[in-house]
CSV table of C-alpha atoms in Angstrom, one decimal:
chain,number,residue,atom,x,y,z
A,1,MET,CA,-132.3,110.4,202.8
A,2,CYS,CA,-129.1,108.6,202.7
A,3,SER,CA,-125.8,110.4,203.4
A,4,TYR,CA,-122.3,109.1,202.5
A,5,LYS,CA,-119.0,109.6,204.7
A,6,PHE,CA,-115.8,108.5,203.7
A,7,LYS,CA,-113.2,107.2,206.2
A,8,LYS,CA,-109.5,106.1,206.0
A,9,GLN,CA,-108.7,102.7,207.3
A,10,GLY,CA,-105.6,100.5,206.9
A,11,GLY,CA,-104.6,102.5,203.8
A,12,GLY,CA,-108.0,102.2,202.2
A,13,VAL,CA,-111.1,104.3,202.0
A,14,VAL,CA,-114.5,103.0,203.6
A,15,VAL,CA,-117.7,104.4,202.5
A,16,VAL,CA,-120.2,104.8,205.2
A,17,VAL,CA,-123.8,104.9,204.2
A,18,ASP,CA,-126.4,106.4,206.3
A,19,ILE,CA,-130.1,105.2,205.6
A,20,SER,CA,-132.8,107.2,206.6
A,21,SER,CA,-135.9,105.2,208.1
A,22,GLN,CA,-138.2,106.9,205.9
A,23,SER,CA,-136.6,105.6,202.6
A,24,LEU,CA,-136.7,102.1,203.7
A,25,SER,CA,-139.8,99.8,202.8
A,26,HIS,CA,-140.5,96.2,203.0
A,27,ILE,CA,-141.7,94.2,200.0
A,28,ASN,CA,-142.6,90.6,200.4
A,29,GLY,CA,-140.6,90.7,203.7
A,30,ARG,CA,-137.5,92.2,202.4
A,31,PRO,CA,-136.3,95.8,203.0
A,32,VAL,CA,-136.2,98.0,199.8
A,33,LEU,CA,-134.6,101.3,199.3
A,34,GLN,CA,-137.1,104.0,198.0
A,35,PRO,CA,-136.7,107.9,197.5
A,36,SER,CA,-138.6,109.6,200.5
A,37,ASN,CA,-139.5,112.8,198.2
A,38,ASN,CA,-136.2,114.8,199.1
A,39,SER,CA,-137.7,115.7,202.5
A,40,HIS,CA,-135.1,116.7,205.1
A,41,LYS,CA,-135.2,115.2,208.6
A,42,LYS,CA,-133.4,116.0,211.5
A,43,ASN,CA,-132.7,112.4,212.3
A,44,ASN,CA,-130.6,111.2,209.2
A,45,THR,CA,-129.4,107.7,210.6
A,46,CYS,CA,-131.5,104.9,211.2
A,47,ASN,CA,-130.7,101.3,212.5
A,48,PHE,CA,-130.9,98.9,209.8
A,49,LYS,CA,-132.5,95.9,210.8
A,50,ILE,CA,-133.6,93.1,208.4
A,51,SER,CA,-136.2,90.9,209.5
A,52,PRO,CA,-136.0,87.3,208.9
A,53,PRO,CA,-137.7,85.8,205.6
A,54,PRO,CA,-141.3,84.2,206.6
A,55,ILE,CA,-141.3,80.8,207.4
A,56,SER,CA,-143.3,78.3,205.4
A,57,PRO,CA,-146.2,76.6,207.0
A,58,LYS,CA,-145.3,73.4,208.3
A,59,ILE,CA,-147.6,70.5,208.0
A,60,LYS,CA,-148.2,69.1,211.2
A,61,LYS,CA,-150.0,65.5,211.6
A,62,VAL,CA,-152.9,65.9,213.7
A,63,ASN,CA,-156.0,64.0,214.2
A,64,ASP,CA,-157.6,65.4,211.3
A,65,SER,CA,-155.8,64.6,208.2
A,66,ASN,CA,-157.3,67.5,206.4
A,67,VAL,CA,-156.0,70.2,208.7
A,68,LEU,CA,-152.7,72.2,208.6
A,69,ASP,CA,-150.6,73.5,211.3
A,70,THR,CA,-149.4,76.9,210.1
A,71,ASN,CA,-148.6,78.5,213.3
A,72,THR,CA,-145.1,78.7,214.5
A,73,SER,CA,-145.6,80.3,217.8
A,74,ASN,CA,-146.8,78.3,220.8
A,75,GLU,CA,-150.4,79.2,219.9
A,76,LYS,CA,-152.2,76.6,217.4
A,77,ILE,CA,-154.0,78.1,214.5
A,78,VAL,CA,-155.8,75.3,212.7
A,79,THR,CA,-156.6,76.0,209.0
A,80,PRO,CA,-158.8,73.7,207.0
A,81,LYS,CA,-157.0,71.9,204.0
A,82,ILE,CA,-159.1,72.4,200.8
A,83,PRO,CA,-159.2,69.3,198.8
A,84,LYS,CA,-158.5,69.3,195.1
A,85,SER,CA,-161.2,69.0,193.0
A,86,SER,CA,-161.3,65.2,191.5
A,87,PRO,CA,-163.8,63.4,189.3
A,88,PRO,CA,-166.2,61.2,191.3
A,89,ILE,CA,-165.0,57.7,191.8
A,90,SER,CA,-167.2,55.1,190.4
A,91,PRO,CA,-168.1,52.3,193.2
A,92,LYS,CA,-166.2,49.2,192.8
A,93,ILE,CA,-167.8,46.0,191.3
A,94,LYS,CA,-166.7,42.8,192.6
A,95,SER,CA,-165.7,40.7,189.8
A,96,PRO,CA,-167.4,37.3,190.0
A,97,ILE,CA,-163.8,35.6,189.1
A,98,LYS,CA,-161.3,34.6,191.7
A,99,LYS,CA,-157.7,33.7,191.2
A,100,VAL,CA,-156.7,30.6,193.1
A,101,LYS,CA,-153.0,30.0,193.3
A,102,ASN,CA,-152.1,26.5,192.4
A,103,ASP,CA,-148.4,25.3,191.6
A,104,SER,CA,-146.8,28.7,191.1
A,105,SER,CA,-149.7,29.6,188.5
A,106,PHE,CA,-152.8,31.2,188.8
A,107,MET,CA,-156.2,29.6,187.8
A,108,ILE,CA,-159.4,31.3,187.1
A,109,VAL,CA,-162.3,30.1,188.9
A,110,GLU,CA,-165.8,31.6,188.8
A,111,VAL,CA,-167.6,32.3,191.8
A,112,ALA,CA,-170.6,30.3,192.5
A,113,GLY,CA,-173.8,32.0,191.3
A,114,SER,CA,-172.4,34.3,188.7
A,115,ILE,CA,-173.4,34.3,185.0
A,116,ALA,CA,-170.4,32.8,183.8
A,117,ALA,CA,-170.6,29.8,186.1
A,118,ALA,CA,-174.3,29.3,185.3
A,119,ARG,CA,-173.5,29.3,181.5
A,120,ARG,CA,-170.8,26.7,182.1
A,121,GLU,CA,-172.9,24.6,184.1
A,122,GLN,CA,-175.6,24.9,181.4
A,123,VAL,CA,-173.3,23.9,178.5
A,124,ALA,CA,-171.7,21.0,180.4
A,125,ASN,CA,-175.1,19.5,181.1
A,126,MET,CA,-176.0,20.1,177.4
A,127,GLN,CA,-172.9,18.2,176.5
A,128,VAL,CA,-173.7,15.1,178.8
A,129,GLN,CA,-177.1,15.0,177.4
A,130,ARG,CA,-176.0,15.1,173.7
A,131,LYS,CA,-173.6,12.3,174.4
A,132,GLN,CA,-176.1,10.4,175.7
A,133,ARG,CA,-178.3,10.8,172.8
A,134,ILE,CA,-175.5,10.2,170.3
A,135,ALA,CA,-173.4,7.8,171.8
A,136,HIS,CA,-172.3,6.5,168.3
A,137,TYR,CA,-171.1,9.9,166.9
A,138,GLY,CA,-167.3,10.2,166.8
A,139,ARG,CA,-166.7,6.7,168.1
A,140,THR,CA,-168.1,4.2,165.6
A,141,ASN,CA,-169.3,4.7,162.0
A,142,SER,CA,-172.9,5.7,161.7
A,143,VAL,CA,-173.6,2.6,159.3
A,144,LYS,CA,-172.5,0.3,162.0
A,145,PHE,CA,-174.6,2.0,164.7
A,146,ASN,CA,-177.5,-0.2,165.9
A,147,ALA,CA,-180.9,1.2,164.7
A,148,ALA,CA,-182.8,-1.1,167.0
A,149,ALA,CA,-181.2,0.8,170.1
A,150,VAL,CA,-183.2,3.9,169.3
A,151,ASP,CA,-186.6,3.3,170.9
A,152,SER,CA,-189.6,4.3,169.2
A,153,SER,CA,-190.4,7.2,171.7
A,154,SER,CA,-187.3,8.8,170.7
A,155,ARG,CA,-187.8,8.6,166.9
A,156,GLU,CA,-190.3,11.4,166.5
A,157,ALA,CA,-188.0,13.8,168.4
A,158,LYS,CA,-185.0,12.6,166.3
A,159,ARG,CA,-186.1,13.0,163.0
A,160,CYS,CA,-184.6,15.6,160.8
A,161,SER,CA,-185.5,18.9,162.0
A,162,PHE,CA,-187.5,20.0,158.9
A,163,ILE,CA,-190.1,17.3,159.9
A,164,THR,CA,-192.2,19.1,162.5
A,165,PRO,CA,-195.4,18.2,164.6
A,166,ASN,CA,-197.2,20.4,162.0
A,167,SER,CA,-195.8,18.6,159.1
A,168,ASP,CA,-198.3,17.1,156.9
A,169,PRO,CA,-198.6,13.3,157.1
A,170,ILE,CA,-197.9,12.8,153.4
A,171,TYR,CA,-194.6,14.8,153.8
A,172,ILE,CA,-193.7,12.7,156.9
A,173,ALA,CA,-194.3,9.5,155.1
A,174,TYR,CA,-192.2,10.7,152.1
A,175,HIS,CA,-189.3,11.5,154.6
A,176,ASP,CA,-189.7,8.0,156.3
A,177,GLU,CA,-190.1,5.9,153.3
A,178,GLU,CA,-188.7,7.5,150.2
A,179,TRP,CA,-186.3,10.5,150.7
A,180,GLY,CA,-182.8,9.2,150.7
A,181,VAL,CA,-183.4,5.7,149.3
A,182,PRO,CA,-181.2,4.6,146.5
A,183,VAL,CA,-183.3,4.7,143.2
A,184,HIS,CA,-182.5,2.5,140.1
A,185,ASP,CA,-185.6,2.5,138.5
A,186,ASP,CA,-185.8,4.7,135.3
A,187,ASN,CA,-189.4,5.5,135.5
A,188,LEU,CA,-189.1,6.7,139.1
A,189,LEU,CA,-186.0,8.5,138.4
A,190,PHE,CA,-187.7,10.6,135.6
A,191,GLU,CA,-190.7,11.1,138.0
A,192,LEU,CA,-188.6,12.3,140.9
A,193,LEU,CA,-186.8,14.8,138.5
A,194,VAL,CA,-189.9,16.0,137.2
A,195,LEU,CA,-191.2,16.6,141.0
A,196,THR,CA,-188.0,17.9,142.0
A,197,VAL,CA,-188.3,20.8,139.1
A,198,ALA,CA,-192.0,21.2,140.3
A,199,GLN,CA,-191.2,22.0,143.7
A,200,VAL,CA,-189.1,25.0,142.9
A,201,GLY,CA,-191.1,28.0,144.0
A,202,SER,CA,-193.5,26.0,145.9
A,203,ASP,CA,-193.1,23.2,148.7
A,204,TRP,CA,-192.7,19.4,148.8
A,205,THR,CA,-196.0,18.9,150.4
A,206,SER,CA,-198.2,20.6,147.7
A,207,VAL,CA,-196.1,18.8,144.9
A,208,LEU,CA,-196.6,15.3,146.7
A,209,LYS,CA,-200.6,16.1,146.9
A,210,ARG,CA,-200.6,16.5,143.1
A,211,ARG,CA,-198.2,13.4,142.6
A,212,GLN,CA,-200.9,11.4,140.9
A,213,ASP,CA,-202.0,14.3,138.5
A,214,PHE,CA,-198.1,14.4,137.4
A,215,ARG,CA,-198.3,10.6,136.8
A,216,ASP,CA,-201.5,10.7,134.7
A,217,ALA,CA,-200.3,13.8,132.8
A,218,PHE,CA,-197.0,12.1,131.8
A,219,SER,CA,-198.1,8.6,131.4
A,220,GLY,CA,-196.5,7.1,134.3
A,221,PHE,CA,-193.4,8.7,133.4
A,222,ASP,CA,-192.4,6.4,130.6
A,223,ALA,CA,-190.1,8.3,128.8
A,224,GLU,CA,-190.8,6.4,125.3
A,225,ILE,CA,-194.5,7.6,125.7
A,226,VAL,CA,-193.9,11.2,126.7
A,227,ALA,CA,-191.1,11.7,124.2
A,228,LYS,CA,-193.9,11.3,121.3
A,229,TYR,CA,-196.0,14.3,122.7
A,230,ASN,CA,-196.8,16.7,120.1
A,231,GLU,CA,-197.8,20.4,120.5
A,232,LYS,CA,-201.5,19.6,120.7
A,233,LYS,CA,-200.7,17.0,123.3
A,234,ILE,CA,-198.6,19.3,125.3
A,235,ASN,CA,-201.3,22.2,125.2
A,236,SER,CA,-203.9,19.8,126.4
A,237,THR,CA,-201.8,18.4,129.0
A,238,SER,CA,-201.1,21.8,130.4
A,239,ILE,CA,-204.8,23.0,130.6
A,240,GLU,CA,-206.1,19.8,131.8
A,241,TYR,CA,-203.6,19.2,134.6
A,242,GLY,CA,-203.2,22.8,135.3
A,243,ILE,CA,-199.1,22.6,134.7
A,244,GLU,CA,-197.4,25.6,133.3
A,245,LEU,CA,-197.0,25.2,129.6
A,246,SER,CA,-193.0,25.9,129.8
A,247,GLN,CA,-192.7,23.3,132.2
A,248,VAL,CA,-194.6,20.5,130.2
A,249,ARG,CA,-192.3,21.3,127.4
A,250,GLY,CA,-189.4,21.0,129.7
A,251,VAL,CA,-190.5,17.5,130.8
A,252,VAL,CA,-191.1,16.2,127.1
A,253,ASP,CA,-187.7,17.5,126.1
A,254,ASN,CA,-185.9,15.8,129.1
A,255,SER,CA,-187.9,12.4,128.3
A,256,LYS,CA,-186.2,12.6,124.8
A,257,ARG,CA,-182.6,13.2,126.4
A,258,ILE,CA,-183.4,10.3,129.0
A,259,LEU,CA,-183.8,8.0,125.5
A,260,GLU,CA,-180.5,9.2,124.4
A,261,MET,CA,-178.8,8.3,127.8
A,262,LYS,CA,-180.5,4.8,127.6
A,263,LYS,CA,-178.8,4.4,124.3
A,264,GLU,CA,-175.6,5.4,125.2
A,265,PHE,CA,-175.4,4.1,128.8
A,266,GLY,CA,-177.7,1.3,128.6
A,267,SER,CA,-180.1,3.0,131.1
A,268,PHE,CA,-180.7,6.3,132.7
A,269,HIS,CA,-180.0,5.1,135.9
A,270,LYS,CA,-176.5,4.1,135.1
A,271,TYR,CA,-175.7,7.5,133.7
A,272,LEU,CA,-176.8,9.1,137.0
A,273,TRP,CA,-175.0,6.6,139.3
A,274,GLY,CA,-171.8,6.8,137.4
A,275,PHE,CA,-171.3,10.3,138.9
A,276,VAL,CA,-171.1,8.7,142.5
A,277,SER,CA,-169.1,5.6,141.3
A,278,ASN,CA,-172.4,3.6,141.9
A,279,LYS,CA,-172.2,4.3,145.4
A,280,PRO,CA,-174.3,6.4,147.7
A,281,ILE,CA,-172.7,9.3,149.4
A,282,THR,CA,-173.2,9.2,153.0
A,283,THR,CA,-172.9,12.7,154.9
A,284,GLN,CA,-172.4,13.2,158.6
A,285,TYR,CA,-174.5,16.5,159.1
A,286,LYS,CA,-175.5,17.2,162.7
A,287,ALA,CA,-178.2,19.6,161.9
A,288,CYS,CA,-180.3,20.4,158.7
A,289,ASN,CA,-179.2,23.8,158.9
A,290,LYS,CA,-175.7,22.6,157.9
A,291,ILE,CA,-176.9,20.9,154.7
A,292,PRO,CA,-175.7,23.0,151.6
A,293,VAL,CA,-178.3,23.6,148.9
A,294,LYS,CA,-175.7,22.6,146.4
A,295,THR,CA,-172.4,20.7,146.2
A,296,SER,CA,-169.5,20.3,143.8
A,297,LYS,CA,-170.8,17.1,143.0
A,298,SER,CA,-174.2,18.6,142.0
A,299,GLU,CA,-172.3,21.3,140.0
A,300,THR,CA,-170.5,18.6,138.1
A,301,MET,CA,-173.8,16.5,137.3
A,302,SER,CA,-175.6,19.7,136.3
A,303,LYS,CA,-172.8,21.0,133.8
A,304,ASP,CA,-172.9,17.4,132.2
A,305,MET,CA,-176.6,17.5,132.0
A,306,VAL,CA,-177.0,20.9,130.5
A,307,LYS,CA,-174.4,19.8,128.0
A,308,LYS,CA,-176.5,17.0,126.8
A,309,GLY,CA,-179.7,18.9,126.6
A,310,PHE,CA,-181.5,18.5,129.8
A,311,ARG,CA,-183.6,21.6,131.0
A,312,TYR,CA,-184.2,22.9,134.4
A,313,VAL,CA,-181.1,21.0,135.7
A,314,GLY,CA,-179.3,23.9,137.7
A,315,PRO,CA,-177.0,22.7,140.5
A,316,THR,CA,-179.4,23.3,143.1
A,317,ILE,CA,-182.3,21.4,141.6
A,318,ILE,CA,-179.8,18.6,141.0
A,319,HIS,CA,-178.6,18.5,144.5
A,320,SER,CA,-182.3,18.1,145.7
A,321,PHE,CA,-182.7,15.6,143.0
A,322,MET,CA,-179.6,13.6,144.3
A,323,GLN,CA,-181.1,13.7,147.8
A,324,ALA,CA,-184.7,12.5,146.6
A,325,VAL,CA,-183.1,9.5,144.8
A,326,GLY,CA,-180.6,8.3,147.2
A,327,LEU,CA,-177.6,9.6,145.3
A,328,THR,CA,-176.6,11.6,148.7
A,329,ASN,CA,-178.0,10.6,152.0
A,330,ASP,CA,-178.5,13.8,153.8
A,331,HIS,CA,-180.5,12.7,156.7
A,332,THR,CA,-179.0,13.9,159.9
A,333,ILE,CA,-176.9,11.6,161.9
A,334,THR,CA,-179.6,11.7,164.8
A,335,CYS,CA,-182.5,10.7,162.4
A,336,PRO,CA,-183.1,7.2,162.5
A,337,ARG,CA,-183.4,7.1,158.4
A,338,HIS,CA,-179.8,8.0,158.3
A,339,VAL,CA,-178.7,4.4,159.0
A,340,GLN,CA,-181.5,2.9,157.7
A,341,CYS,CA,-181.1,4.6,154.1
A,342,ALA,CA,-177.6,3.3,154.3
A,343,THR,CA,-178.6,-0.2,154.7
A,344,GLN,CA,-181.7,-0.3,152.8
A,345,LYS,CA,-181.8,-2.3,149.6
A,346,PRO,CA,-182.1,-0.2,146.6
A,347,ILE,CA,-185.5,0.3,144.8
A,348,ALA,CA,-186.1,-2.5,142.0
A,349,MET,CA,-184.1,-1.5,138.9
C-alpha cells in the first residue's frame, strides 16, 4: 500500500511516496511495484532498498580450459563448460608433396616412396630406354638410319606390332618381303588389288594361303585374258575355286578398266603412281594403332577410280592397297622394314 504526502519546500510542492513492503516484488533482480490486494497494514512505510543487478560470471583461467569460474565470492564454484556440438574432424593425411623454397619461389618435390614419385621414376626410365632403342628418331631422317645397327636379336621385337609370336609364318614372310615394297609390275598390281578386296571381311593370312588359287582362277592375273571371261567362265570359276560370284564379276570388270588405263596412260602402274608423283609416301608412325584406315590420298584415288568404272575401290580398300604395293610406306619407324622399303629397289616393271 502506498500513501502520498505533500510538502512545501522552497516555494514548490514535493510529493513523498510511502511504499509498503507488501507491494514490492523483485523480478529478474529488479524491484517491481505490484498491488497488495488493498489489505491494510499497520506499518505503512518501508525502507526501499534496490539490490544491485546480478554480476555476469567471469571466465577465469584455471588449469582446465573447459572450466568456468562463476563464483564472485571467495568460495570457488567450478562449473564445467559444455562444449558446443561440432562434426567429427577427419584425420589429417600428410601430403606426399613438399614445398621447397628456392630463390624466393616454391618448388614442388615429391616425397620419396610416394605414388607420384614412383610413377615419375618409371616414366623417366621408359623414356631413357626408348631413346636407346630409337636413337635416330627426331635427330636424323629414318631413310639415313643405318639398318645394320639393328642386331638380329632385336629385329623380332621391333617388327610392326601386328606381327606377333602367334602370327602365321606366311603372314610374317609377306610382311618381311612384300608389304610396303614399291610395285611397278601391272600383273602384280592387279593381283594385289584382287587380294586386297578379298581380305575384306576375312584376314590377310587366309587370303595369302589361297593366293595360288586366285592366280589359277584368274590366269595369273593377266588382264587381257581375264577381260575375255564370258558368263559361263565366270560361273565355272566361282564354283571351281569357291570365290563369290559377285567378286568374280568385279575382277573381270576391273580387268577391263586396267586395259583402258594402259591405253590412256601407257600402263596401269603409271596411272597409279601418278597419284604420288612417282615417289612413295614415307610415313613416320611410332605405333600401328596410329596408322589410319584411310587418308586424303586414298580418298582422291578412290574417287577417280570409281569415276573410271573400277569396282570395290572404296577409300579404305585403296589405302590398304597403297600399303601393299608400296605407294605408302606405313611400317613403323621401329620396324627394320621401314628403312629397307624406303631404300629397296622397286619390283621389276
